[in-house]
């Protein structure tokens, strides 16, 4: 007989904050952190009729274009609808190029269905299309589809690569160099994997550029206590919105070659370049331009995604990574590793295909596609400029140009009294500031401390994604709040 | 000037098989392992005109229903098309209930677009629908939507939970009890996390049931060298196709309560029950029937997915998990952890919603939906029976009834000579057998060694998914091959 005495029922749970994986406890992710949770609560309070000094929460915390009203690209969604419900292929309402794209994707799917698993590395024809896209983008530098892995957004690829790279204990533990400020996926993944986060600081005075001397300092420092093997770059920058120059990229590659570092280039904003004189240079193209000594040796992985650029399709979790010079034995391990999770979601793979194989001149959808694409990118460029200009009119806020990506990361001066009060509350001063802004204005930003920043400096990250009118309103409110806050604590 | 001497170019790669994460090296995943890679090669050879003793590869290695010709549920795909391209809502070709489901899902999405990120835990209204589904399934046992987390397929949820649970080093390292034979996602995830895999053997003689005495043996053994905290169950079983009795589930829950184990119930085949007298009992329902002593204390997580059952939508990577009695502090950590990956793919969330909120009597799509669902499930039941019957006619093959799920896992007698030859080649004997079968017949199965089995026993896993005619052909070929193989090595 089974025991039914009370004694068997433990008062303690198996899984508690004290017994759980401590690496997970160390994870932080500010973009969806406490401030966003409070924003969601406030929205609920507003719906329930709670009186606030504002009527809506404006979320500028996350690069979520569609949530901010950006419209999807018609062609992409037509093809996705056709793939989802192929009966529509019989309908006359869809243009021929949408139908032929859908047929091509379906033919490459098991049982001609988005519902079949794909190869774990991704659908063959999608990887081929990605390879051709990369070749066009890089002026003919060859790309082997075997080096292309489809992913669930760029995050998935980044975590997968770090998982391969991170090992060791104590002084031989893998160190991973990341820019500060950084996108907190990196610090979160490193915490989870128990790797050593090695910070190098971007130069705010020079528009968040990378300094070779700072890379050298950071690496030398790290070598004292861990085994730095990886250098991560985000270009165009998140949260800082800079676009690295060709020279800078060349320097970084030479540095990686010299110091024997594996390069991870997060290039998800490759189409988001707005500033006059700025241009996106892929790490791969520059690597090949440096000649075979570099292009045959330096290990590089580059990430792209369906979530940003002009399409902003975050919800589909589409993405790819291209690996260069990866050891063939390790590639076999990578394929094995991704096969455990079966495959990236197939609708996201289909969408990735459309991004790299968009309508071409002469095809029926070309004109509409180009119009939608150009409009979205022009609007973003306009909002990038607007954000910089208005923020720089606020005394105590200094903002670098938003050269690319989707974010402004202005420097904010906080009065000593505010810093003291925040510290008394155990809060980062810019968290204190952003939380107050949220409560008083309904604007949801992310404090700079969530991305990392030089000690004693304070920032926030805001997206440039709200519709122009709402963005202007938001910026006016930020200005008003900052002035009030400064007066209050001076 | 930057150094350009040859000296800077290391001949060694940063990332090699020797420097990579050893945990990843230890990962194995047979369902997409060497045999499947060879099958893909053979398909390519056939296309290139290489002569083989067969004209097509029949893949019975993976539960991929659509790839095997199963048709998607019309209603699900209509709603997905409407959500992908909402212009279609204006069209008259779609039934009203499909349109209203699509509108409801879109309203719950940021910017009314599948392209926006959702909450990391999943779209609110989808979690509410999941909760209502669970309540209906479990005869009214309450379900709080806050305990429901949407996932990218069940695999994602399982790995996430294990990530929370696994920690410690040496003798205090977390042990996770898994059934042998097991679905190799478990062993792969445990290898990756560096946890201790604790095997308990299913009783093949009693139709792969769970024995309490075996659980006790396994646990006592494990306690000598690790800290066993988790007990995983797959019901209905993968790869073994059994459906656990209510009594068995009750015993397991009492055992977990007594031994202070966290229960993980993989219930993705909950609608795949075929055998007379068998019925699916959810762990949650049985837990609540055991009374508050149990239902208020035992920690349980249950996983479900869009990939199996009657819908077989693997490619969408939809799923959910429900956590019961989880410590609130740990729940906060779980939400933080999933937020790093932003959200599960939104089309998969939409599909999960449709599965738990399918057409109801009186709605225009109800009749067609029920017909499609019933047809698919009846066909699977028929094929389960057929597989068992035919395999049991082969001397040297013994096959338990396929009570549920999608697989048969027959025991195969291998001649000593074959076992010797395999071992000389460094191969598991059933891998040797399956590889030979692939080369000679084009049939792709997975060797039992990929799932684990009692020493000295051999098996293979085959899915029952091929269309009836093809399944008959496959079984005839298996029979013929087994007889030939036995003769050859006797």
PDB file of C-alpha atoms in Angstrom, chain A residues 2-6 8-17 19-22 24-29 31-32 37 62-64 66-72 74 77-78 80-88 91 93-94 110-121 152 155-157 159-169 174 183-185 188-189 192-193 212 229-230 251 254-255 257-262 293-294 296-299 307-308 312-317 325-330 333 335-337 339-347, chain B residues 2-6 8-17 19-22 24-29 31-32 37 62-64 66-72 74 77-78 80-88 91 93-94 110-121 152 155-157 159-169 174 183-185 188-189 192-193 212 229-230 251 254-255 257-262 293-294 296-299 307-308 312-317 325-330 333-337 339-347:
ATOM      1  CA  UNK A   2       1.197   3.482  -0.809  1.00  0.00           C
ATOM      2  CA  UNK A   3       1.957   5.671   2.186  1.00  0.00           C
ATOM      3  CA  UNK A   4      -0.624   8.420   2.664  1.00  0.00           C
ATOM      4  CA  UNK A   5       0.651   9.884   5.916  1.00  0.00           C
ATOM      5  CA  UNK A   6       1.172  13.633   5.998  1.00  0.00           C
ATOM      6  CA  UNK A   8       5.445  12.440   2.876  1.00  0.00           C
ATOM      7  CA  UNK A   9       4.334  15.907   1.838  1.00  0.00           C
ATOM      8  CA  UNK A  10       7.349  18.146   1.911  1.00  0.00           C
ATOM      9  CA  UNK A  11       6.669  21.724   2.905  1.00  0.00           C
ATOM     10  CA  UNK A  12       9.564  22.750   0.705  1.00  0.00           C
ATOM     11  CA  UNK A  13       9.291  22.921  -3.019  1.00  0.00           C
ATOM     12  CA  UNK A  14      11.773  21.072  -5.185  1.00  0.00           C
ATOM     13  CA  UNK A  15      12.365  24.149  -7.303  1.00  0.00           C
ATOM     14  CA  UNK A  16      12.927  27.369  -5.376  1.00  0.00           C
ATOM     15  CA  UNK A  17      14.935  30.503  -5.858  1.00  0.00           C
ATOM     16  CA  UNK A  19      17.703  25.507  -5.527  1.00  0.00           C
ATOM     17  CA  UNK A  20      17.341  26.731  -9.106  1.00  0.00           C
ATOM     18  CA  UNK A  21      20.099  27.123 -11.673  1.00  0.00           C
ATOM     19  CA  UNK A  22      22.121  30.115 -10.413  1.00  0.00           C
ATOM     20  CA  UNK A  24      19.543  31.693 -14.832  1.00  0.00           C
ATOM     21  CA  UNK A  25      19.222  33.862 -11.740  1.00  0.00           C
ATOM     22  CA  UNK A  26      22.109  35.984 -13.041  1.00  0.00           C
ATOM     23  CA  UNK A  27      20.329  36.649 -16.333  1.00  0.00           C
ATOM     24  CA  UNK A  28      19.042  40.174 -16.866  1.00  0.00           C
ATOM     25  CA  UNK A  29      17.066  41.483 -19.819  1.00  0.00           C
ATOM     26  CA  UNK A  31      14.278  45.476 -22.769  1.00  0.00           C
ATOM     27  CA  UNK A  32      11.484  43.463 -21.176  1.00  0.00           C
ATOM     28  CA  UNK A  37       6.152  45.049 -16.608  1.00  0.00           C
ATOM     29  CA  UNK A  62      11.478  47.723 -27.964  1.00  0.00           C
ATOM     30  CA  UNK A  63      12.141  47.619 -31.709  1.00  0.00           C
ATOM     31  CA  UNK A  64       8.681  46.306 -32.516  1.00  0.00           C
ATOM     32  CA  UNK A  66       4.305  46.586 -36.384  1.00  0.00           C
ATOM     33  CA  UNK A  67       3.194  47.208 -32.813  1.00  0.00           C
ATOM     34  CA  UNK A  68       3.963  50.877 -33.523  1.00  0.00           C
ATOM     35  CA  UNK A  69       1.716  50.876 -36.569  1.00  0.00           C
ATOM     36  CA  UNK A  70       4.181  50.090 -39.354  1.00  0.00           C
ATOM     37  CA  UNK A  71       2.347  48.160 -42.068  1.00  0.00           C
ATOM     38  CA  UNK A  72       3.632  44.803 -43.333  1.00  0.00           C
ATOM     39  CA  UNK A  74       1.899  43.462 -48.983  1.00  0.00           C
ATOM     40  CA  UNK A  77       1.926  38.699 -46.564  1.00  0.00           C
ATOM     41  CA  UNK A  78       0.288  37.617 -49.811  1.00  0.00           C
ATOM     42  CA  UNK A  80       2.507  33.792 -46.619  1.00  0.00           C
ATOM     43  CA  UNK A  81      -1.278  33.567 -47.005  1.00  0.00           C
ATOM     44  CA  UNK A  82      -0.845  31.508 -50.185  1.00  0.00           C
ATOM     45  CA  UNK A  83       1.588  29.185 -48.435  1.00  0.00           C
ATOM     46  CA  UNK A  84      -0.708  28.831 -45.418  1.00  0.00           C
ATOM     47  CA  UNK A  85      -3.782  28.009 -47.456  1.00  0.00           C
ATOM     48  CA  UNK A  86      -2.733  26.839 -50.921  1.00  0.00           C
ATOM     49  CA  UNK A  87      -6.377  26.765 -52.085  1.00  0.00           C
ATOM     50  CA  UNK A  88      -5.802  30.486 -52.622  1.00  0.00           C
ATOM     51  CA  UNK A  91      -7.864  32.581 -56.731  1.00  0.00           C
ATOM     52  CA  UNK A  93      -6.891  38.069 -56.431  1.00  0.00           C
ATOM     53  CA  UNK A  94      -3.147  37.429 -56.063  1.00  0.00           C
ATOM     54  CA  UNK A 110       7.789  18.173 -47.031  1.00  0.00           C
ATOM     55  CA  UNK A 111       4.356  17.216 -48.372  1.00  0.00           C
ATOM     56  CA  UNK A 112       4.187  20.728 -49.868  1.00  0.00           C
ATOM     57  CA  UNK A 113       3.146  21.990 -46.432  1.00  0.00           C
ATOM     58  CA  UNK A 114       4.453  24.672 -44.060  1.00  0.00           C
ATOM     59  CA  UNK A 115       3.382  22.148 -41.421  1.00  0.00           C
ATOM     60  CA  UNK A 116       6.188  19.681 -42.153  1.00  0.00           C
ATOM     61  CA  UNK A 117       9.521  19.897 -40.355  1.00  0.00           C
ATOM     62  CA  UNK A 118      12.257  21.300 -42.564  1.00  0.00           C
ATOM     63  CA  UNK A 119      15.881  20.238 -42.562  1.00  0.00           C
ATOM     64  CA  UNK A 120      17.332  21.469 -39.263  1.00  0.00           C
ATOM     65  CA  UNK A 121      19.714  23.809 -41.064  1.00  0.00           C
ATOM     66  CA  UNK A 152      14.490  31.594 -35.128  1.00  0.00           C
ATOM     67  CA  UNK A 155      18.810  35.771 -31.032  1.00  0.00           C
ATOM     68  CA  UNK A 156      18.558  32.045 -31.635  1.00  0.00           C
ATOM     69  CA  UNK A 157      21.634  32.058 -33.869  1.00  0.00           C
ATOM     70  CA  UNK A 159      22.844  31.867 -28.511  1.00  0.00           C
ATOM     71  CA  UNK A 160      23.601  28.762 -30.592  1.00  0.00           C
ATOM     72  CA  UNK A 161      27.019  30.076 -31.609  1.00  0.00           C
ATOM     73  CA  UNK A 162      27.875  31.090 -28.048  1.00  0.00           C
ATOM     74  CA  UNK A 163      26.816  27.635 -26.868  1.00  0.00           C
ATOM     75  CA  UNK A 164      29.423  26.097 -29.187  1.00  0.00           C
ATOM     76  CA  UNK A 165      32.116  28.530 -28.126  1.00  0.00           C
ATOM     77  CA  UNK A 166      31.769  28.718 -24.360  1.00  0.00           C
ATOM     78  CA  UNK A 167      33.574  26.240 -22.113  1.00  0.00           C
ATOM     79  CA  UNK A 168      36.227  25.917 -19.438  1.00  0.00           C
ATOM     80  CA  UNK A 169      36.434  26.838 -15.785  1.00  0.00           C
ATOM     81  CA  UNK A 174      35.794  31.451 -22.268  1.00  0.00           C
ATOM     82  CA  UNK A 183      22.089  44.691 -26.577  1.00  0.00           C
ATOM     83  CA  UNK A 184      21.285  42.712 -23.414  1.00  0.00           C
ATOM     84  CA  UNK A 185      20.669  39.444 -25.254  1.00  0.00           C
ATOM     85  CA  UNK A 188      21.867  37.390 -20.772  1.00  0.00           C
ATOM     86  CA  UNK A 189      23.190  34.558 -22.937  1.00  0.00           C
ATOM     87  CA  UNK A 192      23.089  31.671 -18.759  1.00  0.00           C
ATOM     88  CA  UNK A 193      26.085  29.871 -20.230  1.00  0.00           C
ATOM     89  CA  UNK A 212      41.316  49.918 -31.321  1.00  0.00           C
ATOM     90  CA  UNK A 229      38.037  33.832 -27.627  1.00  0.00           C
ATOM     91  CA  UNK A 230      35.154  35.787 -29.111  1.00  0.00           C
ATOM     92  CA  UNK A 251      40.762  47.494 -37.946  1.00  0.00           C
ATOM     93  CA  UNK A 254      42.940  42.829 -38.281  1.00  0.00           C
ATOM     94  CA  UNK A 255      42.691  42.921 -34.505  1.00  0.00           C
ATOM     95  CA  UNK A 257      43.262  37.986 -36.751  1.00  0.00           C
ATOM     96  CA  UNK A 258      46.189  39.196 -34.677  1.00  0.00           C
ATOM     97  CA  UNK A 259      44.639  38.265 -31.360  1.00  0.00           C
ATOM     98  CA  UNK A 260      43.105  34.987 -32.508  1.00  0.00           C
ATOM     99  CA  UNK A 261      39.479  35.889 -31.806  1.00  0.00           C
ATOM    100  CA  UNK A 262      36.304  34.438 -33.305  1.00  0.00           C
ATOM    101  CA  UNK A 293      45.450  35.745 -45.667  1.00  0.00           C
ATOM    102  CA  UNK A 294      42.411  37.077 -43.834  1.00  0.00           C
ATOM    103  CA  UNK A 296      40.969  32.076 -45.472  1.00  0.00           C
ATOM    104  CA  UNK A 297      41.678  32.246 -41.770  1.00  0.00           C
ATOM    105  CA  UNK A 298      39.498  34.602 -39.742  1.00  0.00           C
ATOM    106  CA  UNK A 299      36.461  32.813 -38.297  1.00  0.00           C
ATOM    107  CA  UNK A 307      12.544  41.496 -37.557  1.00  0.00           C
ATOM    108  CA  UNK A 308      14.142  44.805 -38.472  1.00  0.00           C
ATOM    109  CA  UNK A 312       9.870  44.641 -39.123  1.00  0.00           C
ATOM    110  CA  UNK A 313       8.364  41.143 -38.968  1.00  0.00           C
ATOM    111  CA  UNK A 314       9.442  40.324 -35.401  1.00  0.00           C
ATOM    112  CA  UNK A 315       6.604  37.923 -34.657  1.00  0.00           C
ATOM    113  CA  UNK A 316       7.655  35.426 -37.316  1.00  0.00           C
ATOM    114  CA  UNK A 317      11.052  34.820 -35.703  1.00  0.00           C
ATOM    115  CA  UNK A 325      36.040  29.507 -42.011  1.00  0.00           C
ATOM    116  CA  UNK A 326      34.353  27.265 -39.502  1.00  0.00           C
ATOM    117  CA  UNK A 327      36.157  24.013 -38.834  1.00  0.00           C
ATOM    118  CA  UNK A 328      34.298  21.218 -40.685  1.00  0.00           C
ATOM    119  CA  UNK A 329      34.187  19.047 -37.572  1.00  0.00           C
ATOM    120  CA  UNK A 330      32.594  21.893 -35.662  1.00  0.00           C
ATOM    121  CA  UNK A 333      28.562  19.503 -34.324  1.00  0.00           C
ATOM    122  CA  UNK A 335      24.240  20.689 -37.393  1.00  0.00           C
ATOM    123  CA  UNK A 336      23.799  18.065 -34.690  1.00  0.00           C
ATOM    124  CA  UNK A 337      23.071  20.735 -32.107  1.00  0.00           C
ATOM    125  CA  UNK A 339      18.829  19.163 -35.117  1.00  0.00           C
ATOM    126  CA  UNK A 340      17.835  18.594 -31.472  1.00  0.00           C
ATOM    127  CA  UNK A 341      15.403  21.482 -31.791  1.00  0.00           C
ATOM    128  CA  UNK A 342      14.195  20.024 -35.105  1.00  0.00           C
ATOM    129  CA  UNK A 343      13.894  23.207 -37.185  1.00  0.00           C
ATOM    130  CA  UNK A 344      13.206  26.937 -37.063  1.00  0.00           C
ATOM    131  CA  UNK A 345       9.514  27.748 -37.562  1.00  0.00           C
ATOM    132  CA  UNK A 346       8.804  27.243 -41.260  1.00  0.00           C
ATOM    133  CA  UNK A 347       6.650  30.388 -41.797  1.00  0.00           C
TER     134      UNK A 347
ATOM    135  CA  UNK B   2      48.761  47.446 -38.313  1.00  0.00           C
ATOM    136  CA  UNK B   3      50.997  44.399 -38.493  1.00  0.00           C
ATOM    137  CA  UNK B   4      50.599  42.488 -41.743  1.00  0.00           C
ATOM    138  CA  UNK B   5      53.341  39.929 -41.283  1.00  0.00           C
ATOM    139  CA  UNK B   6      52.372  36.320 -41.789  1.00  0.00           C
ATOM    140  CA  UNK B   8      49.779  37.034 -37.089  1.00  0.00           C
ATOM    141  CA  UNK B   9      47.787  34.407 -38.978  1.00  0.00           C
ATOM    142  CA  UNK B  10      47.290  31.496 -36.702  1.00  0.00           C
ATOM    143  CA  UNK B  11      47.192  28.142 -38.409  1.00  0.00           C
ATOM    144  CA  UNK B  12      44.872  26.940 -35.689  1.00  0.00           C
ATOM    145  CA  UNK B  13      41.256  27.850 -35.621  1.00  0.00           C
ATOM    146  CA  UNK B  14      39.755  29.425 -32.519  1.00  0.00           C
ATOM    147  CA  UNK B  15      36.866  26.980 -32.562  1.00  0.00           C
ATOM    148  CA  UNK B  16      37.810  23.348 -33.078  1.00  0.00           C
ATOM    149  CA  UNK B  17      36.506  20.020 -31.945  1.00  0.00           C
ATOM    150  CA  UNK B  19      38.293  23.732 -27.981  1.00  0.00           C
ATOM    151  CA  UNK B  20      34.515  23.662 -28.308  1.00  0.00           C
ATOM    152  CA  UNK B  21      31.996  23.186 -25.515  1.00  0.00           C
ATOM    153  CA  UNK B  22      32.389  19.527 -24.480  1.00  0.00           C
ATOM    154  CA  UNK B  24      27.653  19.996 -26.934  1.00  0.00           C
ATOM    155  CA  UNK B  25      29.994  17.270 -28.142  1.00  0.00           C
ATOM    156  CA  UNK B  26      28.215  14.848 -25.809  1.00  0.00           C
ATOM    157  CA  UNK B  27      24.827  15.617 -27.360  1.00  0.00           C
ATOM    158  CA  UNK B  28      23.283  12.881 -29.491  1.00  0.00           C
ATOM    159  CA  UNK B  29      20.050  13.022 -31.425  1.00  0.00           C
ATOM    160  CA  UNK B  31      16.024  10.960 -34.867  1.00  0.00           C
ATOM    161  CA  UNK B  32      18.071  13.159 -37.178  1.00  0.00           C
ATOM    162  CA  UNK B  37      21.855  11.966 -43.149  1.00  0.00           C
ATOM    163  CA  UNK B  62      10.332  11.068 -37.635  1.00  0.00           C
ATOM    164  CA  UNK B  63       6.797  11.986 -36.594  1.00  0.00           C
ATOM    165  CA  UNK B  64       6.306  14.389 -39.478  1.00  0.00           C
ATOM    166  CA  UNK B  66       2.419  16.408 -43.365  1.00  0.00           C
ATOM    167  CA  UNK B  67       5.641  15.195 -44.958  1.00  0.00           C
ATOM    168  CA  UNK B  68       3.939  11.794 -45.129  1.00  0.00           C
ATOM    169  CA  UNK B  69       0.963  13.257 -46.958  1.00  0.00           C
ATOM    170  CA  UNK B  70      -1.423  14.027 -44.093  1.00  0.00           C
ATOM    171  CA  UNK B  71      -3.507  17.040 -45.075  1.00  0.00           C
ATOM    172  CA  UNK B  72      -3.722  20.100 -42.832  1.00  0.00           C
ATOM    173  CA  UNK B  74      -8.794  23.342 -43.532  1.00  0.00           C
ATOM    174  CA  UNK B  77      -5.124  27.076 -42.488  1.00  0.00           C
ATOM    175  CA  UNK B  78      -7.960  29.402 -43.435  1.00  0.00           C
ATOM    176  CA  UNK B  80      -3.761  31.439 -40.623  1.00  0.00           C
ATOM    177  CA  UNK B  81      -4.153  32.827 -44.145  1.00  0.00           C
ATOM    178  CA  UNK B  82      -6.597  35.443 -42.868  1.00  0.00           C
ATOM    179  CA  UNK B  83      -4.207  36.428 -40.082  1.00  0.00           C
ATOM    180  CA  UNK B  84      -1.268  36.597 -42.505  1.00  0.00           C
ATOM    181  CA  UNK B  85      -3.067  38.778 -45.019  1.00  0.00           C
ATOM    182  CA  UNK B  86      -6.022  40.486 -43.339  1.00  0.00           C
ATOM    183  CA  UNK B  87      -7.209  41.909 -46.686  1.00  0.00           C
ATOM    184  CA  UNK B  88      -8.769  38.456 -47.089  1.00  0.00           C
ATOM    185  CA  UNK B  91     -13.342  38.211 -49.202  1.00  0.00           C
ATOM    186  CA  UNK B  93     -14.626  32.801 -49.753  1.00  0.00           C
ATOM    187  CA  UNK B  94     -13.979  32.238 -46.039  1.00  0.00           C
ATOM    188  CA  UNK B 110       0.415  44.440 -31.349  1.00  0.00           C
ATOM    189  CA  UNK B 111      -0.679  46.643 -34.254  1.00  0.00           C
ATOM    190  CA  UNK B 112      -3.121  43.845 -35.176  1.00  0.00           C
ATOM    191  CA  UNK B 113      -0.219  42.063 -36.881  1.00  0.00           C
ATOM    192  CA  UNK B 114       1.322  38.607 -36.575  1.00  0.00           C
ATOM    193  CA  UNK B 115       4.546  40.522 -37.205  1.00  0.00           C
ATOM    194  CA  UNK B 116       4.610  42.180 -33.776  1.00  0.00           C
ATOM    195  CA  UNK B 117       6.338  40.554 -30.817  1.00  0.00           C
ATOM    196  CA  UNK B 118       3.882  39.074 -28.351  1.00  0.00           C
ATOM    197  CA  UNK B 119       4.272  39.013 -24.592  1.00  0.00           C
ATOM    198  CA  UNK B 120       7.107  36.581 -23.873  1.00  0.00           C
ATOM    199  CA  UNK B 121       4.769  34.236 -22.034  1.00  0.00           C
ATOM    200  CA  UNK B 152       8.118  26.973 -29.725  1.00  0.00           C
ATOM    201  CA  UNK B 155      10.964  20.802 -27.098  1.00  0.00           C
ATOM    202  CA  UNK B 156      11.430  24.461 -26.284  1.00  0.00           C
ATOM    203  CA  UNK B 157       9.355  24.181 -23.118  1.00  0.00           C
ATOM    204  CA  UNK B 159      14.561  22.568 -22.437  1.00  0.00           C
ATOM    205  CA  UNK B 160      13.475  25.762 -20.677  1.00  0.00           C
ATOM    206  CA  UNK B 161      12.198  23.857 -17.648  1.00  0.00           C
ATOM    207  CA  UNK B 162      15.330  21.723 -17.463  1.00  0.00           C
ATOM    208  CA  UNK B 163      17.407  24.890 -17.671  1.00  0.00           C
ATOM    209  CA  UNK B 164      15.692  26.181 -14.534  1.00  0.00           C
ATOM    210  CA  UNK B 165      16.074  22.885 -12.699  1.00  0.00           C
ATOM    211  CA  UNK B 166      19.626  21.806 -13.459  1.00  0.00           C
ATOM    212  CA  UNK B 167      22.527  22.973 -11.295  1.00  0.00           C
ATOM    213  CA  UNK B 168      25.236  21.799  -8.946  1.00  0.00           C
ATOM    214  CA  UNK B 169      28.475  19.914  -9.373  1.00  0.00           C
ATOM    215  CA  UNK B 174      20.933  17.579 -10.556  1.00  0.00           C
ATOM    216  CA  UNK B 183      12.735  10.451 -26.784  1.00  0.00           C
ATOM    217  CA  UNK B 184      16.319  11.663 -27.330  1.00  0.00           C
ATOM    218  CA  UNK B 185      15.476  15.329 -26.869  1.00  0.00           C
ATOM    219  CA  UNK B 188      20.388  15.689 -25.629  1.00  0.00           C
ATOM    220  CA  UNK B 189      19.142  18.496 -23.389  1.00  0.00           C
ATOM    221  CA  UNK B 192      23.964  20.058 -23.141  1.00  0.00           C
ATOM    222  CA  UNK B 193      23.132  21.250 -19.635  1.00  0.00           C
ATOM    223  CA  UNK B 212       7.113   1.418  -9.277  1.00  0.00           C
ATOM    224  CA  UNK B 229      15.177  16.183  -8.485  1.00  0.00           C
ATOM    225  CA  UNK B 230      13.134  15.621 -11.628  1.00  0.00           C
ATOM    226  CA  UNK B 251       1.450   5.597  -8.495  1.00  0.00           C
ATOM    227  CA  UNK B 254       2.500   9.352  -5.122  1.00  0.00           C
ATOM    228  CA  UNK B 255       6.091   8.342  -5.777  1.00  0.00           C
ATOM    229  CA  UNK B 257       5.336  13.320  -3.686  1.00  0.00           C
ATOM    230  CA  UNK B 258       7.036  10.818  -1.406  1.00  0.00           C
ATOM    231  CA  UNK B 259      10.455  11.236  -2.987  1.00  0.00           C
ATOM    232  CA  UNK B 260      10.262  14.994  -3.467  1.00  0.00           C
ATOM    233  CA  UNK B 261      10.605  15.008  -7.232  1.00  0.00           C
ATOM    234  CA  UNK B 262       9.524  17.650  -9.744  1.00  0.00           C
ATOM    235  CA  UNK B 293      -2.501  17.122  -0.100  1.00  0.00           C
ATOM    236  CA  UNK B 294      -1.192  16.282  -3.536  1.00  0.00           C
ATOM    237  CA  UNK B 296      -1.355  21.742  -3.423  1.00  0.00           C
ATOM    238  CA  UNK B 297       2.154  20.390  -3.160  1.00  0.00           C
ATOM    239  CA  UNK B 298       3.373  18.314  -6.081  1.00  0.00           C
ATOM    240  CA  UNK B 299       5.191  20.434  -8.657  1.00  0.00           C
ATOM    241  CA  UNK B 307       2.935  19.059 -33.987  1.00  0.00           C
ATOM    242  CA  UNK B 308       1.157  15.792 -33.243  1.00  0.00           C
ATOM    243  CA  UNK B 312       0.496  17.353 -37.217  1.00  0.00           C
ATOM    244  CA  UNK B 313       1.590  20.957 -37.746  1.00  0.00           C
ATOM    245  CA  UNK B 314       5.275  20.446 -36.857  1.00  0.00           C
ATOM    246  CA  UNK B 315       6.607  23.260 -39.019  1.00  0.00           C
ATOM    247  CA  UNK B 316       4.782  25.971 -37.081  1.00  0.00           C
ATOM    248  CA  UNK B 317       6.589  25.143 -33.817  1.00  0.00           C
ATOM    249  CA  UNK B 325       2.582  24.595  -7.806  1.00  0.00           C
ATOM    250  CA  UNK B 326       5.578  26.461  -9.081  1.00  0.00           C
ATOM    251  CA  UNK B 327       7.207  28.757  -6.558  1.00  0.00           C
ATOM    252  CA  UNK B 328       6.175  32.365  -7.400  1.00  0.00           C
ATOM    253  CA  UNK B 329       9.769  33.566  -7.242  1.00  0.00           C
ATOM    254  CA  UNK B 330      10.767  30.878  -9.727  1.00  0.00           C
ATOM    255  CA  UNK B 333      12.644  33.876 -13.068  1.00  0.00           C
ATOM    256  CA  UNK B 334      10.959  31.782 -15.750  1.00  0.00           C
ATOM    257  CA  UNK B 335       9.274  34.832 -17.230  1.00  0.00           C
ATOM    258  CA  UNK B 336      12.599  36.658 -17.235  1.00  0.00           C
ATOM    259  CA  UNK B 337      14.309  33.704 -18.902  1.00  0.00           C
ATOM    260  CA  UNK B 339      11.773  37.169 -22.239  1.00  0.00           C
ATOM    261  CA  UNK B 340      15.396  37.014 -23.411  1.00  0.00           C
ATOM    262  CA  UNK B 341      14.233  35.136 -26.498  1.00  0.00           C
ATOM    263  CA  UNK B 342      11.447  37.698 -26.909  1.00  0.00           C
ATOM    264  CA  UNK B 343       8.535  35.404 -27.844  1.00  0.00           C
ATOM    265  CA  UNK B 344       7.565  32.141 -29.510  1.00  0.00           C
ATOM    266  CA  UNK B 345       6.785  32.582 -33.210  1.00  0.00           C
ATOM    267  CA  UNK B 346       3.370  34.244 -33.386  1.00  0.00           C
ATOM    268  CA  UNK B 347       1.922  32.097 -36.239  1.00  0.00           C
TER     269      UNK B 347
END
